[in-house]
Tab-separated table of C-alpha atoms and ligand atoms in Angstrom:
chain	number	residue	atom	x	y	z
A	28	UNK	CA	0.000	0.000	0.000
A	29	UNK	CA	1.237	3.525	-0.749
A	30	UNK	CA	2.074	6.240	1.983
A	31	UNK	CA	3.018	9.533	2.419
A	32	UNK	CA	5.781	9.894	5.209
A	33	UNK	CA	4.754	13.422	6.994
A	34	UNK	CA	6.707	15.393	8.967
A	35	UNK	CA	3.875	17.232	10.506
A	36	UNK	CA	2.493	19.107	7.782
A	37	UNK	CA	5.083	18.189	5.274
A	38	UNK	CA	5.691	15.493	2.618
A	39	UNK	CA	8.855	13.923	2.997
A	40	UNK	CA	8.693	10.613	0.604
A	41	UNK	CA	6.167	8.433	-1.057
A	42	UNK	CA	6.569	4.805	0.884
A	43	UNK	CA	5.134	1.637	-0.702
A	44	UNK	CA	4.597	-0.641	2.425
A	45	UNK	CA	4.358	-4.532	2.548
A	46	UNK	CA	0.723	-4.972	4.193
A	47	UNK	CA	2.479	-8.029	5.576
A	48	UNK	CA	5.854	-7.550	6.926
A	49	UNK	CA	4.950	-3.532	7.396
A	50	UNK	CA	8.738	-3.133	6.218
A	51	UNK	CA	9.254	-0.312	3.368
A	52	UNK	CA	9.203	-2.372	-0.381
A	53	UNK	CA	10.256	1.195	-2.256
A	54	UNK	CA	10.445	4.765	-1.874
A	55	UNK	CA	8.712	5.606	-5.079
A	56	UNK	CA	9.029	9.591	-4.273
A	57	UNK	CA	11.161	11.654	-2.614
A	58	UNK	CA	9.837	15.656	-1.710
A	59	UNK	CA	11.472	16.855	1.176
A	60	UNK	CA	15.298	15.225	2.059
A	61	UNK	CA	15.745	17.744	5.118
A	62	UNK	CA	13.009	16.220	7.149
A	63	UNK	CA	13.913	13.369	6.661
A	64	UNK	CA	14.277	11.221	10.525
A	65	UNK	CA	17.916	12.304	12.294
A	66	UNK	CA	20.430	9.746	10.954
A	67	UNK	CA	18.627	8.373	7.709
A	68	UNK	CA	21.059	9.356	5.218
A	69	UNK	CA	20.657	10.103	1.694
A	70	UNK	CA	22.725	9.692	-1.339
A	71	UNK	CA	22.165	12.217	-4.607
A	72	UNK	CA	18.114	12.346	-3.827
A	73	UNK	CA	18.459	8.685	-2.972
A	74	UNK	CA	17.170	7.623	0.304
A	75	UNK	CA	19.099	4.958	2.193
A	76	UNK	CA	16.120	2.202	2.357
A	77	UNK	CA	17.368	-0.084	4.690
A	78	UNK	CA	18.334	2.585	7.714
A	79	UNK	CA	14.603	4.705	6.957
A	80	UNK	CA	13.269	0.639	7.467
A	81	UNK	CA	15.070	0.334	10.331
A	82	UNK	CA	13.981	3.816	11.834
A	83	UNK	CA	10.462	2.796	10.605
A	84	UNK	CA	10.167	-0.192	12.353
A	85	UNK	CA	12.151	0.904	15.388
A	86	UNK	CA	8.858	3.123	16.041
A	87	UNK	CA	7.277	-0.329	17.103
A	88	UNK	CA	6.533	-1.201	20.797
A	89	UNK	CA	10.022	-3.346	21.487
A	90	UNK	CA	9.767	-6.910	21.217
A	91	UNK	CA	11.240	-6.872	24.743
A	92	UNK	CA	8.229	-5.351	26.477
A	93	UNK	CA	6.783	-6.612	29.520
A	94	UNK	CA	4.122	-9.231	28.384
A	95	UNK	CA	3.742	-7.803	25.146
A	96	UNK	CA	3.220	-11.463	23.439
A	97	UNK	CA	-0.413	-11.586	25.494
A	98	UNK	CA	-0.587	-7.971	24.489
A	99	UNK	CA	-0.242	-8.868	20.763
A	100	UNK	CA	-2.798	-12.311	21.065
A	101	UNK	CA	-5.936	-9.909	22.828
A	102	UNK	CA	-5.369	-7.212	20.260
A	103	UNK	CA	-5.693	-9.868	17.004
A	104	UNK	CA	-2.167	-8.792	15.661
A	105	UNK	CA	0.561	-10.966	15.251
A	106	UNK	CA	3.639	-8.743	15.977
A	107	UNK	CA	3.949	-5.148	16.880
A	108	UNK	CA	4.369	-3.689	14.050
A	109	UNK	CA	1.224	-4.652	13.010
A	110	UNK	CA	0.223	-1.766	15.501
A	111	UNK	CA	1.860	0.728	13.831
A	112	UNK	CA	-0.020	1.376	10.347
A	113	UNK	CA	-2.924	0.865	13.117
A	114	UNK	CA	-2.290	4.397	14.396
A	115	UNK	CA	-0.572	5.628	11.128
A	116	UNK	CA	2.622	5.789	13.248
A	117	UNK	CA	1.872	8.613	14.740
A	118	UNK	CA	3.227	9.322	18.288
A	119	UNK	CA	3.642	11.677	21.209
A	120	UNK	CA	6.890	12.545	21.220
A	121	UNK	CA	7.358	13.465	17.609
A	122	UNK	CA	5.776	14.436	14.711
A	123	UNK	CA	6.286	11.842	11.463
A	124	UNK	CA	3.252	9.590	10.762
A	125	UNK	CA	2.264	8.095	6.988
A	126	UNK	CA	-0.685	9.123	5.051
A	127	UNK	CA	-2.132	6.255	2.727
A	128	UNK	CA	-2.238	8.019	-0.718
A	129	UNK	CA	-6.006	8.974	-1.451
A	130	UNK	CA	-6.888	9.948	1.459
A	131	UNK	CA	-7.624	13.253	2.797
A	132	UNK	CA	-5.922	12.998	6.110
A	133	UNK	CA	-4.742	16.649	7.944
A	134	UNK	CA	-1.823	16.441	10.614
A	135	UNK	CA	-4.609	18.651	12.162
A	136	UNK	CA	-7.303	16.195	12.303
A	137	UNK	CA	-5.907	12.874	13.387
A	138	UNK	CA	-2.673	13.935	15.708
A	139	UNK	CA	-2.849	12.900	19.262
A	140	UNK	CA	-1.897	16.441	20.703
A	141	UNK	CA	-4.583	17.804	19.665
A	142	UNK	CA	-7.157	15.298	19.187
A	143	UNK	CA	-8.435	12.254	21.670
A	144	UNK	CA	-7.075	9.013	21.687
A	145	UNK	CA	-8.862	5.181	22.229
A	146	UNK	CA	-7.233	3.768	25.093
A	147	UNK	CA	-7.713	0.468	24.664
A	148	UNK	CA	-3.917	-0.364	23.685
A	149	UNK	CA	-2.828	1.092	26.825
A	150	UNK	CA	-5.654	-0.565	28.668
A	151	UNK	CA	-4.496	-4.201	26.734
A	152	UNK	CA	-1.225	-3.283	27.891
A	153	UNK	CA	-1.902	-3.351	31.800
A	154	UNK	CA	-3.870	-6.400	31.516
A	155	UNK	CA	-7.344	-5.099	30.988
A	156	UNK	CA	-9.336	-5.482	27.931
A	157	UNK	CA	-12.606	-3.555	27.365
A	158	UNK	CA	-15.299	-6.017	26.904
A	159	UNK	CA	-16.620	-7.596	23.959
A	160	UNK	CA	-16.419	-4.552	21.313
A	161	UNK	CA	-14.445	-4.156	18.732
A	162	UNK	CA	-11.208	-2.377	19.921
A	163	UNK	CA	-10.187	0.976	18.962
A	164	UNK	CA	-6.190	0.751	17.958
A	165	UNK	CA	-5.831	4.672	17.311
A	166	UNK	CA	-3.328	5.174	20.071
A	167	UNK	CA	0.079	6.563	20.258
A	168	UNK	CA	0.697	3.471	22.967
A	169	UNK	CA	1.250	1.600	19.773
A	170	UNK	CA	4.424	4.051	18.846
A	171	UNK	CA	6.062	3.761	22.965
A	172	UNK	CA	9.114	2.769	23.009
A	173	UNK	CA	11.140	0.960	26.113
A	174	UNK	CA	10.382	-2.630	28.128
A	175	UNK	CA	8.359	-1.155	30.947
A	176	UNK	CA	4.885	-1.564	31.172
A	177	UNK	CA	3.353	2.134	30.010
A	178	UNK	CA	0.809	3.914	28.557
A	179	UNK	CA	-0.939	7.328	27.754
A	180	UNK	CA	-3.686	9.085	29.320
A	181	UNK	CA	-5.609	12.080	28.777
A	182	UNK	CA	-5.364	14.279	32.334
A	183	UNK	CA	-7.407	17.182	32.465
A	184	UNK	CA	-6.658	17.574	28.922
A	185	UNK	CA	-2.825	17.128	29.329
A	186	UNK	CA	-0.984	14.116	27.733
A	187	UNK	CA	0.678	11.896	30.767
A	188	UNK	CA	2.514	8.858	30.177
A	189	UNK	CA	1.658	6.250	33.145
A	190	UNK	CA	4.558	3.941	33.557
A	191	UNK	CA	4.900	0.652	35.850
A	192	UNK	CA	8.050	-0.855	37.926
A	193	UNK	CA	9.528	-4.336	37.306
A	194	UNK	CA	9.513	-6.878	39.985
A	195	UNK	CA	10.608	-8.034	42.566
A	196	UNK	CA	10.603	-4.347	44.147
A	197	UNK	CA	8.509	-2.312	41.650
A	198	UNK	CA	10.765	0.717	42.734
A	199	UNK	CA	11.294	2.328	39.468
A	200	UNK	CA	7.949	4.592	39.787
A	201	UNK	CA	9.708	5.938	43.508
A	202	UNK	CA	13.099	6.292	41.633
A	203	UNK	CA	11.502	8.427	39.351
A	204	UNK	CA	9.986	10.733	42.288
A	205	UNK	CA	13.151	10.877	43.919
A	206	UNK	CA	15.656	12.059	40.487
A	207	UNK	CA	12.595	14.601	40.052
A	208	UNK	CA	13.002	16.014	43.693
A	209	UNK	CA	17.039	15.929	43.340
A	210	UNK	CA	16.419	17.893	40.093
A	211	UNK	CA	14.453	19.918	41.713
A	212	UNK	CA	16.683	20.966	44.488
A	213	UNK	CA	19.600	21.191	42.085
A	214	UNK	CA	17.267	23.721	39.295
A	215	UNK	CA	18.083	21.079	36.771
A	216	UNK	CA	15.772	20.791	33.667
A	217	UNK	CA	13.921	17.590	34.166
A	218	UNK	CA	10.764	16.126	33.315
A	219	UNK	CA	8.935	16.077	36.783
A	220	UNK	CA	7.457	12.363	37.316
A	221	UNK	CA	4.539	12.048	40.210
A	222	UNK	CA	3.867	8.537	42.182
A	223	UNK	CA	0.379	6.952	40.827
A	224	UNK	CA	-1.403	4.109	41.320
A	225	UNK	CA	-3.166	1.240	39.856
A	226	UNK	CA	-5.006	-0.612	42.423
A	227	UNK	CA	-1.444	-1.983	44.309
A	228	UNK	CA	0.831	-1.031	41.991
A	229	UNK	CA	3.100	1.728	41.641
A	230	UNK	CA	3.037	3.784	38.353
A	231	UNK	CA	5.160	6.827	37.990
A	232	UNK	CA	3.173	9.569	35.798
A	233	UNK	CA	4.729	12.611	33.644
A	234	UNK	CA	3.712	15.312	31.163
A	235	UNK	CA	4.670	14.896	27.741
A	236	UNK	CA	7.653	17.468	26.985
A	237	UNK	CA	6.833	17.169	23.526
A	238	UNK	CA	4.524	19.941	21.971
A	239	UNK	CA	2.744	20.117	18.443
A	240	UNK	CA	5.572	22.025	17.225
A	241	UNK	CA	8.727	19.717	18.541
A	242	UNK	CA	10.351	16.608	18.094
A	243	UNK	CA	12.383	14.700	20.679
A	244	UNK	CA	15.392	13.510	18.566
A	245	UNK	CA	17.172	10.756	20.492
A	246	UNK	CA	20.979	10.740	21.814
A	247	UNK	CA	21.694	7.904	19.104
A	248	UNK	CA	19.793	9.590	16.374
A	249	UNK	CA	22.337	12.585	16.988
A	250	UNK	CA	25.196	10.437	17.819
A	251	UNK	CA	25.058	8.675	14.360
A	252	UNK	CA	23.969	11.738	12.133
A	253	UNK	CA	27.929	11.743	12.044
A	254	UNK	CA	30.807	9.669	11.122
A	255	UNK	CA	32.914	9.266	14.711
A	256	UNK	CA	36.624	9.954	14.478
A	257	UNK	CA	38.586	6.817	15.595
A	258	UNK	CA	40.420	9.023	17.716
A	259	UNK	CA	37.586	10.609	19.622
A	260	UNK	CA	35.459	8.981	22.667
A	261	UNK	CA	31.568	8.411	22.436
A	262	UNK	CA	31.614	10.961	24.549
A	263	UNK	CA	33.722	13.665	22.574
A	264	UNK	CA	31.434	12.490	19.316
A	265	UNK	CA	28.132	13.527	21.058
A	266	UNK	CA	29.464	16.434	22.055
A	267	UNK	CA	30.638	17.559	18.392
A	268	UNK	CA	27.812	16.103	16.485
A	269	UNK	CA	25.754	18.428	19.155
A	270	UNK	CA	28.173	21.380	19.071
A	271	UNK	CA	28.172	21.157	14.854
A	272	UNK	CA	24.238	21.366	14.982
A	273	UNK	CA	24.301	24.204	17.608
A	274	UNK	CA	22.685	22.637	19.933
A	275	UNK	CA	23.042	25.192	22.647
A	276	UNK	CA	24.112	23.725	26.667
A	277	UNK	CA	24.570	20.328	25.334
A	278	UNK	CA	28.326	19.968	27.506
A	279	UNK	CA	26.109	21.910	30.429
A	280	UNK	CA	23.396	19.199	29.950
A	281	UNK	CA	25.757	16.093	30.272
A	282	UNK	CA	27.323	17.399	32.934
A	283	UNK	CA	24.062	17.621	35.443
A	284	UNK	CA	22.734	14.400	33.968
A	285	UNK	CA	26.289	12.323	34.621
A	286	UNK	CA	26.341	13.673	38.258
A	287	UNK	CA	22.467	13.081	38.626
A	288	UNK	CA	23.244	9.482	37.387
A	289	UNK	CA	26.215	9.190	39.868
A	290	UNK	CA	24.131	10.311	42.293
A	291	UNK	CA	21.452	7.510	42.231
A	292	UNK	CA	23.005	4.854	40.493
A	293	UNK	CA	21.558	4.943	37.410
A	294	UNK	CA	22.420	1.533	35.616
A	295	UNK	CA	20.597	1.983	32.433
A	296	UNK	CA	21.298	5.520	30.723
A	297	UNK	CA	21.612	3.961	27.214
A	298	UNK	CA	21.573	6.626	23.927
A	299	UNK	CA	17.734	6.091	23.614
A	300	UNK	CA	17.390	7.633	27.380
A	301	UNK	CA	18.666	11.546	26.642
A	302	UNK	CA	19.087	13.506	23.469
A	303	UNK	CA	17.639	16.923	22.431
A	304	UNK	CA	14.681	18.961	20.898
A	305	UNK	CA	13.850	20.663	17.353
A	306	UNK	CA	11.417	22.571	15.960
A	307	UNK	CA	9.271	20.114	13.687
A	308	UNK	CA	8.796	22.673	11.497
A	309	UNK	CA	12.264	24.652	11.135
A	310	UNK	CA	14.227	22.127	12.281
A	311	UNK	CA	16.329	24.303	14.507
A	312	UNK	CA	17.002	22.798	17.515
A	313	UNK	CA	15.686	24.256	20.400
A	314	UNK	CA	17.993	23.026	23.756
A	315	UNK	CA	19.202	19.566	25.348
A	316	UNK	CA	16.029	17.315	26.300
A	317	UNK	CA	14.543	17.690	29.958
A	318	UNK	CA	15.988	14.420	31.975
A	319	UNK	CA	13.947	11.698	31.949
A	320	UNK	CA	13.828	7.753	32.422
A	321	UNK	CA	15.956	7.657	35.451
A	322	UNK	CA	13.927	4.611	37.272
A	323	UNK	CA	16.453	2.042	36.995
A	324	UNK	CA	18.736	3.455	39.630
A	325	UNK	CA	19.124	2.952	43.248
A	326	UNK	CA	19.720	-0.980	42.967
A	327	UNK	CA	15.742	-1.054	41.940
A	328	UNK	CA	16.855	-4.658	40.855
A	329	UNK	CA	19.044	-5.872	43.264
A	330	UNK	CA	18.684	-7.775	46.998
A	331	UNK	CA	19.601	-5.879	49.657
A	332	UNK	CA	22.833	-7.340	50.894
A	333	UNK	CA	24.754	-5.779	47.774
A	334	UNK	CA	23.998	-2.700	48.045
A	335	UNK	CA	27.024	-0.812	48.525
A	336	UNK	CA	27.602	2.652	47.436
A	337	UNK	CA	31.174	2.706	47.570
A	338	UNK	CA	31.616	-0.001	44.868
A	339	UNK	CA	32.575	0.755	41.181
A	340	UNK	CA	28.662	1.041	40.197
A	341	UNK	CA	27.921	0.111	36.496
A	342	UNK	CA	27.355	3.064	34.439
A	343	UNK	CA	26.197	4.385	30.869
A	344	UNK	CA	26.556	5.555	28.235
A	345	UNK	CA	29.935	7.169	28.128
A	346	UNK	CA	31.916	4.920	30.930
A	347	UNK	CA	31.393	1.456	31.973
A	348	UNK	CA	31.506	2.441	35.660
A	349	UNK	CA	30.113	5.525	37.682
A	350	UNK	CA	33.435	6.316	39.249
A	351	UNK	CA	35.529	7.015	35.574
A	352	UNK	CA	32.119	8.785	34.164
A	353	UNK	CA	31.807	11.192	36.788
A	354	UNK	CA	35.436	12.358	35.485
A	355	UNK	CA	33.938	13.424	32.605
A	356	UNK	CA	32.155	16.132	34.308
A	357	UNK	CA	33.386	19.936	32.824
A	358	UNK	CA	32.273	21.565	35.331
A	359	UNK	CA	30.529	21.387	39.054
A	360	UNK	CA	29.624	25.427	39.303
A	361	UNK	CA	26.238	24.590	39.061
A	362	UNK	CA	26.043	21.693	41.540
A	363	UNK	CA	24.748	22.845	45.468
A	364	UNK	CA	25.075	20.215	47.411
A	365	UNK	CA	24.103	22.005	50.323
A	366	UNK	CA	20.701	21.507	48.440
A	367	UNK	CA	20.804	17.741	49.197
A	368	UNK	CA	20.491	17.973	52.580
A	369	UNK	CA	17.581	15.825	54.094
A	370	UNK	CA	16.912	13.575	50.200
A	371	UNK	CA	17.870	10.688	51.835
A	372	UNK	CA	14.923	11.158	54.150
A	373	UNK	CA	12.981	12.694	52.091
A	374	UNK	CA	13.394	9.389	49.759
A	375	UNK	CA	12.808	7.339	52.982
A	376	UNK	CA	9.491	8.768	53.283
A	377	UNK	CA	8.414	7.960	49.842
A	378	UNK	CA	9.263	4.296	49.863
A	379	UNK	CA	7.155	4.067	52.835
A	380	UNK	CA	4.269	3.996	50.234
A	381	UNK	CA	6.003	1.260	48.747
A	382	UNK	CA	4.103	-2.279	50.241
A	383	UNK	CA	7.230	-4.742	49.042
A	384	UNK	CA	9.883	-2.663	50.248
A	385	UNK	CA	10.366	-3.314	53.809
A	386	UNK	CA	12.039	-1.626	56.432
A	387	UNK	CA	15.658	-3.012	56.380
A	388	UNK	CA	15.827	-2.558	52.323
A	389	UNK	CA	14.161	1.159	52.943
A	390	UNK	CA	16.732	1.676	55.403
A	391	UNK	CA	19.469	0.573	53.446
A	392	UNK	CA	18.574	2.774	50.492
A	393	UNK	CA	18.719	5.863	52.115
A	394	UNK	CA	21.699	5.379	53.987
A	395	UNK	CA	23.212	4.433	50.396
A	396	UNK	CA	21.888	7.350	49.053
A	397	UNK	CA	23.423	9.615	51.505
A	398	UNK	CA	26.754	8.018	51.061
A	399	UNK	CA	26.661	9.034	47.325
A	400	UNK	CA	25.666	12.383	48.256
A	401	UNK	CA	28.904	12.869	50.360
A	402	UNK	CA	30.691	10.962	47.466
A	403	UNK	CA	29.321	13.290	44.570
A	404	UNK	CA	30.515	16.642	47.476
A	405	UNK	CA	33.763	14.911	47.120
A	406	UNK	CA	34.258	14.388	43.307
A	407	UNK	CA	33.160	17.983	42.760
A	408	UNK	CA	35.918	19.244	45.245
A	409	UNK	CA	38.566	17.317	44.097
A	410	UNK	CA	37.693	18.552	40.617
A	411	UNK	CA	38.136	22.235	41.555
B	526	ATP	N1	7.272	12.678	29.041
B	526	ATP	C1	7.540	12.261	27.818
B	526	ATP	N2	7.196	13.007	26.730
B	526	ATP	C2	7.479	12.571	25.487
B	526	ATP	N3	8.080	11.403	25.200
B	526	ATP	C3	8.444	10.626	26.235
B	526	ATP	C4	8.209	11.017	27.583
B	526	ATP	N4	8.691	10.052	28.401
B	526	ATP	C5	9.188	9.109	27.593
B	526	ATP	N5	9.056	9.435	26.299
B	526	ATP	C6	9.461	8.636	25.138
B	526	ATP	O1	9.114	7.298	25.404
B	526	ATP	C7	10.269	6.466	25.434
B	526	ATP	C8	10.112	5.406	26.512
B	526	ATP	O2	9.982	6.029	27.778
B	526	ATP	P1	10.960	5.632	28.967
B	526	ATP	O3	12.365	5.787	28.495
B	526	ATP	O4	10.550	6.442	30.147
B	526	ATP	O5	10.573	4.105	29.146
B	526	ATP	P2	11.354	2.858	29.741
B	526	ATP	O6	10.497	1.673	29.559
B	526	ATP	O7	11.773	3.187	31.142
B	526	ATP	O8	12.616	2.776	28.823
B	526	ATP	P3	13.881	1.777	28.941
B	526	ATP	O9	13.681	0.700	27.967
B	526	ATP	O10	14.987	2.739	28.610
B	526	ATP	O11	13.949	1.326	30.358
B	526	ATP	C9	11.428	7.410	25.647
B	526	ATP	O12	12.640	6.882	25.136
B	526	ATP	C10	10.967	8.648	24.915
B	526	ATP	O13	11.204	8.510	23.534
B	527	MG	MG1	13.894	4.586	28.349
């Protein structure tokens, strides 16, 4: 079937796509090469296929997503990507989505900023389905990315993604809470996550940072827009492909979110988990991207008896360990840590809510947490 890829309001390339495999067979037409997705590249007007495929079906709920195979069997699709011509790919944190050729879609009429979305995806997706009706699969659930358990909801007429822990602790949702009140304290630009519930279960609960008008471009999309130097890091790469763009506080950004990682442990900060915004429109890129996704910190995985603060902690994306990534840290001026005073009990007090965290592992926590307080004091002095 034949497609129009849209950024937002504009034509980018016609796409002929395999009803069956929902892979790209051709690119038939090519109208606009600029707005084209960060890090498909292009060769005299020729689009590379294979990396726009990949990109395409990327945009597909991960294959690793908690209990996404019963997912799949209550919706009637065999594999994810099914889902995705099911909402035209359209999502909440960007603004590409296919128009089948013929008809008279408007970015205006059918985007889910602006207009209401079925639920019943993200309903599927925490284990409920809705009854015997047929089920709606207009929802930008279908274009999430990450293995949590998540979905969107319409608050008061805001867009808030609802996400779930993993077991045995389910302490991702409170590790979200706590980076948001660190990055609070500290004035660092952060997406602020809330504690939710669903029946027993924790769910953390944020405002999209994404507007009509912006695109969240991820840390890998940027990374690879340019060849890397064998002589430069991953580090020093990011930096230049961000400094060539003009991305403006991108050194300023890494900075906060290394020592925020540091700070709470943060085993999981993979290329997908940071990057930076653009105007959908323009393309100019607007600043470094709120943090976010900072739940899989603070040992939310592991038994109590090894947690120990001291230890080389496992890190990403730069350095395999906390301890040599905090060295790449420019510059402390803008950390307080006279501002952390108290987190560790204000952190205490939050896990409290928690019903499978008991006292000795709460206990433990904070004290960790206040050790890597005093630790992060320490690497900022000795860098000065
Ligand atoms: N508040 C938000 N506004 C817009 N887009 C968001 C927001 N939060 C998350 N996203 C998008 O959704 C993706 C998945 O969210 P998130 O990283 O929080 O999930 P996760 O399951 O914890 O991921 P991971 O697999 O890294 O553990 C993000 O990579 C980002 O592209
Ligand atoms: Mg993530």
């Amino acid at each position: 079937m034949l497609y129009t890829l849209m950024h937002k309001i504009i034509p980018v390339a016609a796409l002929e796509i395999d009803e069956v495999t929902i892979g790209i067979l051709s690119i038939p037409e090519v109208y606009h090469l600029e707005h084209l997705p960060m890090g498909v590249p292009h060769h005299k007007g020729v689009i590379d296929r294979g990396l726009l495929n990949d990109w395409w079906l990327g945009r597909a709920i991960p294959a690793s997503r908690s209990g996404l195979r019963d997912v799949l069997a209550v919706l009637g699709v065999r594999h994810s990507r099914e889902l995705l011509v099911k909402c035209l790919g359209l999502s909440l944190s960007d603004q590409y989505w296919l128009c089948p050729q013929g008809k008279p879609l408007t970015w205006g009429d059918i985007n889910f900023f602006e207009n209401d979305f079925s639920e019943d995806v993200g309903n599927a997706l925490f284990g409920r389905t809705s009854g015997d009706g047929e089920l709606n699969l207009m929802s930008p659930d279908n274009t999430s990315d990450g293995w949590l358990k998540k979905k969107w909801v319409i608050a008061d007429g805001k867009r808030v993604l609802l996400k779930g822990g993993s077991p045995p602790y389910y302490q991702e949702p409170f590790n979200e809470v706590l980076a948001s009140r660190i990055m609070d304290r500290l004035s660092v630009p952060h997406v602020p996550y809330t504690l939710t519930w669903d029946g027993a279960q924790p769910l953390s609960a944020c405002e999209d940072f994404i507007n009509p008008n912006t695109d969240l471009v991820s840390a890998w999309r940027i990374f690879g827009s340019q060849k890397k130097p064998n002589h430069f890091s991953n580090y020093q790469h990011y930096v230049s492909c961000g400094e060539n763009f003009g991305i403006r506080g991108i050194r300023e950004s890494l900075d906060q979110m290394i020592a925020v990682d540091y700070l709470i442990v943060n085993t999981d900060r993979h290329f997908n988990n940071f990057g930076a915004i653009r105007n959908a429109e323009t393309l100019a890129w607007l600043e470094p991207a709120p943090i976010f996704d900072c739940g899989t910190s603070m040992w939310h995985d592991q038994v109590e008896e090894v947690i120990a603060p001291a230890y080389k902690l496992a890190s990403k994306p730069f350095k395999s360990n906390h301890a040599d990534q905090i060295k790449l840290v420019s510059s402390f001026d803008w950390l307080n840590p006279a501002a952390l005073l108290g987190i560790d009990e204000e952190y205490g007090e939050l896990l409290k809510q928690s019903v499978v965290i008991d006292d000795k592992r709460r206990s433990k926590l904070c004290w960790a947490l206040k050790r890597r307080v005093e630790m992060l004091t320490d690497a900022a002095a000795l860098a000065h």
